Each structure stands twice: as structure tokens, then as C-alpha cells.
């Protein structure tokens, strides 16, 4: 109930302030574990990725945020879970995998930092996907969060990672990550859902 209220409120705010448009929502499965893998350009990104879709999206958040009065309670109530600064703990990894295996939606930023080019990519997203069997949806945030300037979030077709599941060469994660990041970067450039 809290998630629905917050999501609706943010949807209204983002639509008014950033004229947020969502494209490709039909690519997101209605059920089952889903990993939304997005580029990362701002602290505003988590709501951008999640508020325009019907399913609840969960995110990791810096553990310090949970210590802020009121705000900490709100982000916990909407499904965020803590991750310590300096790296993802075993507990955060376990929580992420459980979310996906339980058929929920997890949002993640594979580039690991906020910049406009989509980044090189980190192997965490590919690892979560291959270990959980979740559907990977490449996601691109396009725009710069200037008030009354149009923003767009684009959801691509699921990325097929079957070829990496039984890879004996040991570089499966690297190549799976490259495939995910290439789809994200393609959509950042084109503004249309990847195939």
C-alpha cells in the first residue's frame, strides 16, 4: 500500500517536472523474476526506472540512507534494502538473489556509477541473472533531469543469456555483461527499445 501511494505520487511529480515518458513497457514480463538493468546518471534514477510500470521494483540503497529519520522508514517500506559503502556484502547478494528467485523485480545499475555513457559494466548484474534465472530487461534513462525538459525511460526486449549458462571457458560473466551493456548503450543512443 505504501509502495502504491509513493509510486503514484512520484509518477505525478516526475510527469509534471520531467515530462517522463516510458517506452517498451510491454517487454517486462507480468510475472516471474525480472532484473531491470539500467544506465545510471543521477540519484533520481531509481524512481525513474520503477514508477511507470505496474510491478514493484526493489533496489539496493546505501545503508546510511536507512539512518535518516522518516526517509529511512519510507525507503524500507517501499522495498529498498541496504548495501554497505565500498562493496556489495554477502547479505546484499543473498537478498538480491532471493528477490529474483521469489519472482519479484530488482532494479540494478550495472555501470556502478553515475555517468551518461552507460559505462563499461560490472559483472554483478550478469551474475544475478545467471544464478537466479531471472529475465534481464535492458533499461535506458535518457535526458538530464532539467525541470520541464523531457525525460524518457526505455525498456528493451529480454536479453537472452542462455549461451552463457553452460560456458566452460570461465569468461561467461564478462561476455554476458558485455551483451547486457551493449543493449543498454544502444537504447541510450537510439531512444527506442532494443530487439
mmCIF file of C-alpha atoms in Angstrom:
data_model
loop_
_atom_site.group_PDB
_atom_site.id
_atom_site.type_symbol
_atom_site.label_atom_id
_atom_site.label_comp_id
_atom_site.label_asym_id
_atom_site.label_seq_id
_atom_site.Cartn_x
_atom_site.Cartn_y
_atom_site.Cartn_z
ATOM 1 C CA UNK A 1 0.000 0.000 0.000
ATOM 2 C CA UNK A 2 2.835 2.409 0.880
ATOM 3 C CA UNK A 3 4.629 1.479 -2.357
ATOM 4 C CA UNK A 4 1.480 2.169 -4.408
ATOM 5 C CA UNK A 5 0.990 5.554 -2.750
ATOM 6 C CA UNK A 6 4.631 6.626 -3.142
ATOM 7 C CA UNK A 7 4.826 5.319 -6.699
ATOM 8 C CA UNK A 8 1.653 7.175 -7.711
ATOM 9 C CA UNK A 9 2.849 10.403 -6.079
ATOM 10 C CA UNK A 10 6.280 10.189 -7.733
ATOM 11 C CA UNK A 11 4.700 9.330 -11.085
ATOM 12 C CA UNK A 12 2.701 12.567 -10.918
ATOM 13 C CA UNK A 13 5.726 14.614 -9.809
ATOM 14 C CA UNK A 14 8.051 13.138 -12.456
ATOM 15 C CA UNK A 15 5.431 13.558 -15.178
ATOM 16 C CA UNK A 16 4.982 17.240 -14.314
ATOM 17 C CA UNK A 17 8.600 18.179 -13.580
ATOM 18 C CA UNK A 18 10.465 15.987 -16.078
ATOM 19 C CA UNK A 19 7.674 15.129 -18.560
ATOM 20 C CA UNK A 20 8.702 11.488 -18.047
ATOM 21 C CA UNK A 21 7.695 9.124 -20.847
ATOM 22 C CA UNK A 22 8.023 5.337 -20.725
ATOM 23 C CA UNK A 23 8.554 3.257 -23.870
ATOM 24 C CA UNK A 24 8.632 -0.543 -24.201
ATOM 25 C CA UNK A 25 6.775 -1.437 -21.002
ATOM 26 C CA UNK A 26 5.252 -4.400 -22.831
ATOM 27 C CA UNK A 27 8.710 -6.023 -22.759
ATOM 28 C CA UNK A 28 8.519 -6.501 -18.978
ATOM 29 C CA UNK A 29 7.054 -9.899 -18.030
ATOM 30 C CA UNK A 30 3.916 -9.708 -15.906
ATOM 31 C CA UNK A 31 5.245 -12.364 -13.546
ATOM 32 C CA UNK A 32 8.468 -14.129 -12.578
ATOM 33 C CA UNK A 33 11.840 -12.763 -11.533
ATOM 34 C CA UNK A 34 12.946 -9.734 -13.553
ATOM 35 C CA UNK A 35 16.233 -7.858 -13.468
ATOM 36 C CA UNK A 36 15.941 -4.298 -14.789
ATOM 37 C CA UNK A 37 19.485 -3.288 -15.810
ATOM 38 C CA UNK A 38 19.794 0.455 -16.391
ATOM 39 C CA UNK A 39 22.374 3.131 -17.060
ATOM 40 C CA UNK A 40 22.929 5.471 -14.103
ATOM 41 C CA UNK A 41 23.026 9.244 -14.485
ATOM 42 C CA UNK A 42 21.517 10.648 -11.268
ATOM 43 C CA UNK A 43 20.258 9.928 -7.761
ATOM 44 C CA UNK A 44 16.786 10.384 -9.292
ATOM 45 C CA UNK A 45 17.226 7.198 -11.353
ATOM 46 C CA UNK A 46 15.612 4.521 -9.116
ATOM 47 C CA UNK A 47 12.135 6.104 -9.241
ATOM 48 C CA UNK A 48 12.575 6.788 -12.971
ATOM 49 C CA UNK A 49 13.152 3.097 -13.627
ATOM 50 C CA UNK A 50 10.242 1.889 -11.499
ATOM 51 C CA UNK A 51 7.322 4.300 -11.308
ATOM 52 C CA UNK A 52 5.952 3.837 -14.814
ATOM 53 C CA UNK A 53 5.495 0.069 -14.563
ATOM 54 C CA UNK A 54 2.816 -1.907 -12.744
ATOM 55 C CA UNK A 55 5.117 -4.217 -10.781
ATOM 56 C CA UNK A 56 7.001 -3.156 -7.667
ATOM 57 C CA UNK A 57 10.710 -2.668 -8.299
ATOM 58 C CA UNK A 58 13.181 -3.195 -5.452
ATOM 59 C CA UNK A 59 16.616 -1.570 -5.213
ATOM 60 C CA UNK A 60 19.747 -1.664 -3.132
ATOM 61 C CA UNK A 61 20.354 1.608 -1.274
ATOM 62 C CA UNK A 62 23.327 2.907 0.694
ATOM 63 C CA UNK A 63 22.991 1.771 4.307
ATOM 64 C CA UNK A 64 23.403 5.356 5.601
ATOM 65 C CA UNK A 65 20.112 6.318 3.957
ATOM 66 C CA UNK A 66 18.234 3.993 6.281
ATOM 67 C CA UNK A 67 19.509 6.024 9.272
ATOM 68 C CA UNK A 68 17.823 9.240 8.095
ATOM 69 C CA UNK A 69 14.659 9.853 10.152
ATOM 70 C CA UNK A 70 11.415 9.327 8.210
ATOM 71 C CA UNK A 71 13.223 8.896 4.853
ATOM 72 C CA UNK A 72 14.856 5.668 6.042
ATOM 73 C CA UNK A 73 11.479 4.247 7.022
ATOM 74 C CA UNK A 74 9.933 5.241 3.711
ATOM 75 C CA UNK A 75 12.601 3.616 1.527
ATOM 76 C CA UNK A 76 12.445 0.467 3.631
ATOM 77 C CA UNK A 77 8.644 0.419 3.337
ATOM 78 C CA UNK A 78 8.845 0.662 -0.477
ATOM 79 C CA UNK A 79 11.169 -2.330 -0.667
ATOM 80 C CA UNK A 80 14.696 -0.909 -0.690
ATOM 81 C CA UNK A 81 17.344 -2.878 1.175
ATOM 82 C CA UNK A 82 20.730 -1.738 2.499
ATOM 83 C CA UNK A 83 24.152 -2.174 0.960
ATOM 84 C CA UNK A 84 27.321 -1.023 2.683
ATOM 85 C CA UNK A 85 29.582 1.571 1.109
ATOM 86 C CA UNK A 86 32.646 0.076 -0.573
ATOM 87 C CA UNK A 87 31.104 -3.071 -1.957
ATOM 88 C CA UNK A 88 28.170 -5.424 -2.018
ATOM 89 C CA UNK A 89 28.079 -7.694 1.021
ATOM 90 C CA UNK A 90 27.183 -11.375 1.035
ATOM 91 C CA UNK A 91 23.922 -10.405 2.717
ATOM 92 C CA UNK A 92 23.049 -7.967 -0.100
ATOM 93 C CA UNK A 93 23.849 -10.606 -2.714
ATOM 94 C CA UNK A 94 21.700 -13.156 -0.899
ATOM 95 C CA UNK A 95 18.817 -10.680 -0.616
ATOM 96 C CA UNK A 96 19.076 -9.813 -4.330
ATOM 97 C CA UNK A 97 19.033 -13.460 -5.394
ATOM 98 C CA UNK A 98 16.094 -14.224 -3.087
ATOM 99 C CA UNK A 99 14.116 -11.318 -4.560
ATOM 100 C CA UNK A 100 14.640 -12.669 -8.081
ATOM 101 C CA UNK A 101 14.033 -16.309 -7.158
ATOM 102 C CA UNK A 102 10.812 -15.285 -5.400
ATOM 103 C CA UNK A 103 9.547 -13.873 -8.691
ATOM 104 C CA UNK A 104 9.979 -10.190 -7.869
ATOM 105 C CA UNK A 105 11.577 -7.313 -9.804
ATOM 106 C CA UNK A 106 15.035 -5.986 -8.941
ATOM 107 C CA UNK A 107 16.468 -2.786 -10.386
ATOM 108 C CA UNK A 108 20.235 -2.562 -10.766
ATOM 109 C CA UNK A 109 22.733 -0.182 -12.359
ATOM 110 C CA UNK A 110 25.474 -2.386 -13.884
ATOM 111 C CA UNK A 111 27.758 0.559 -14.666
ATOM 112 C CA UNK A 112 28.026 1.130 -10.921
ATOM 113 C CA UNK A 113 28.402 4.902 -11.181
ATOM 114 C CA UNK A 114 26.521 7.912 -12.443
ATOM 115 C CA UNK A 115 27.609 8.962 -15.918
ATOM 116 C CA UNK A 116 25.963 9.497 -19.263
ATOM 117 C CA UNK A 117 27.703 6.952 -21.480
ATOM 118 C CA UNK A 118 26.185 3.814 -19.985
ATOM 119 C CA UNK A 119 29.507 2.646 -18.566
ATOM 120 C CA UNK A 120 31.696 -0.396 -19.011
ATOM 121 C CA UNK A 121 29.510 -2.604 -16.888
ATOM 122 C CA UNK A 122 30.082 -4.669 -13.772
ATOM 123 C CA UNK A 123 29.600 -8.398 -13.559
ATOM 124 C CA UNK A 124 27.071 -8.321 -10.690
ATOM 125 C CA UNK A 125 24.031 -7.996 -12.941
ATOM 126 C CA UNK A 126 25.087 -10.903 -15.151
ATOM 127 C CA UNK A 127 25.889 -12.991 -12.082
ATOM 128 C CA UNK A 128 22.462 -12.322 -10.535
ATOM 129 C CA UNK A 129 20.749 -13.164 -13.815
ATOM 130 C CA UNK A 130 22.615 -16.408 -14.433
ATOM 131 C CA UNK A 131 22.338 -17.616 -10.827
ATOM 132 C CA UNK A 132 18.636 -16.802 -10.438
ATOM 133 C CA UNK A 133 17.304 -17.493 -13.927
ATOM 134 C CA UNK A 134 15.606 -14.073 -13.916
ATOM 135 C CA UNK A 135 14.612 -12.311 -17.118
ATOM 136 C CA UNK A 136 17.008 -9.457 -17.933
ATOM 137 C CA UNK A 137 15.391 -6.287 -19.265
ATOM 138 C CA UNK A 138 17.890 -3.670 -20.509
ATOM 139 C CA UNK A 139 16.707 -0.211 -19.499
ATOM 140 C CA UNK A 140 17.862 3.212 -20.679
ATOM 141 C CA UNK A 141 17.276 6.551 -18.985
ATOM 142 C CA UNK A 142 17.514 9.379 -21.495
ATOM 143 C CA UNK A 143 17.618 13.062 -20.535
ATOM 144 C CA UNK A 144 19.207 15.210 -17.836
ATOM 145 C CA UNK A 145 16.537 15.933 -15.186
ATOM 146 C CA UNK A 146 16.168 19.604 -16.050
ATOM 147 C CA UNK A 147 12.788 20.899 -14.939
ATOM 148 C CA UNK A 148 10.167 20.791 -17.706
ATOM 149 C CA UNK A 149 12.621 19.141 -20.113
ATOM 150 C CA UNK A 150 11.509 15.766 -21.425
ATOM 151 C CA UNK A 151 12.911 12.580 -19.885
ATOM 152 C CA UNK A 152 12.447 9.102 -21.263
ATOM 153 C CA UNK A 153 12.861 5.608 -19.855
ATOM 154 C CA UNK A 154 13.122 2.825 -22.430
ATOM 155 C CA UNK A 155 12.658 -0.891 -21.694
ATOM 156 C CA UNK A 156 14.172 -3.266 -24.237
ATOM 157 C CA UNK A 157 13.346 -6.841 -25.152
ATOM 158 C CA UNK A 158 14.655 -9.524 -22.763
ATOM 159 C CA UNK A 159 18.360 -10.264 -23.199
ATOM 160 C CA UNK A 160 18.920 -13.934 -23.988
ATOM 161 C CA UNK A 161 21.769 -15.214 -21.811
ATOM 162 C CA UNK A 162 21.220 -18.949 -22.452
ATOM 163 C CA UNK A 163 24.528 -19.240 -24.301
ATOM 164 C CA UNK A 164 26.414 -18.310 -21.113
ATOM 165 C CA UNK A 165 24.750 -20.736 -18.683
ATOM 166 C CA UNK A 166 26.918 -23.729 -19.518
ATOM 167 C CA UNK A 167 30.014 -21.880 -20.707
ATOM 168 C CA UNK A 168 33.124 -23.881 -19.719
ATOM 169 C CA UNK A 169 35.602 -21.154 -20.696
ATOM 170 C CA UNK A 170 35.249 -19.160 -17.479
ATOM 171 C CA UNK A 171 34.603 -15.808 -19.139
ATOM 172 C CA UNK A 172 30.830 -16.207 -19.308
ATOM 173 C CA UNK A 173 30.164 -13.375 -16.862
ATOM 174 C CA UNK A 174 32.363 -10.989 -18.824
ATOM 175 C CA UNK A 175 30.626 -11.733 -22.110
ATOM 176 C CA UNK A 176 27.140 -11.733 -20.558
ATOM 177 C CA UNK A 177 27.880 -8.340 -19.012
ATOM 178 C CA UNK A 178 29.075 -7.005 -22.358
ATOM 179 C CA UNK A 179 25.879 -8.196 -24.011
ATOM 180 C CA UNK A 180 23.667 -6.513 -21.391
ATOM 181 C CA UNK A 181 25.641 -3.263 -21.519
ATOM 182 C CA UNK A 182 25.623 -3.161 -25.311
ATOM 183 C CA UNK A 183 21.813 -3.309 -25.303
ATOM 184 C CA UNK A 184 21.614 -0.507 -22.723
ATOM 185 C CA UNK A 185 24.074 1.661 -24.656
ATOM 186 C CA UNK A 186 22.242 1.002 -27.916
ATOM 187 C CA UNK A 187 18.993 2.294 -26.402
ATOM 188 C CA UNK A 188 20.697 5.329 -24.859
ATOM 189 C CA UNK A 189 21.818 6.228 -28.399
ATOM 190 C CA UNK A 190 18.632 5.374 -30.310
ATOM 191 C CA UNK A 191 15.887 6.086 -27.762
ATOM 192 C CA UNK A 192 13.940 3.020 -28.894
ATOM 193 C CA UNK A 193 13.585 -0.436 -27.318
ATOM 194 C CA UNK A 194 16.238 -2.960 -28.299
ATOM 195 C CA UNK A 195 15.131 -6.106 -30.090
#
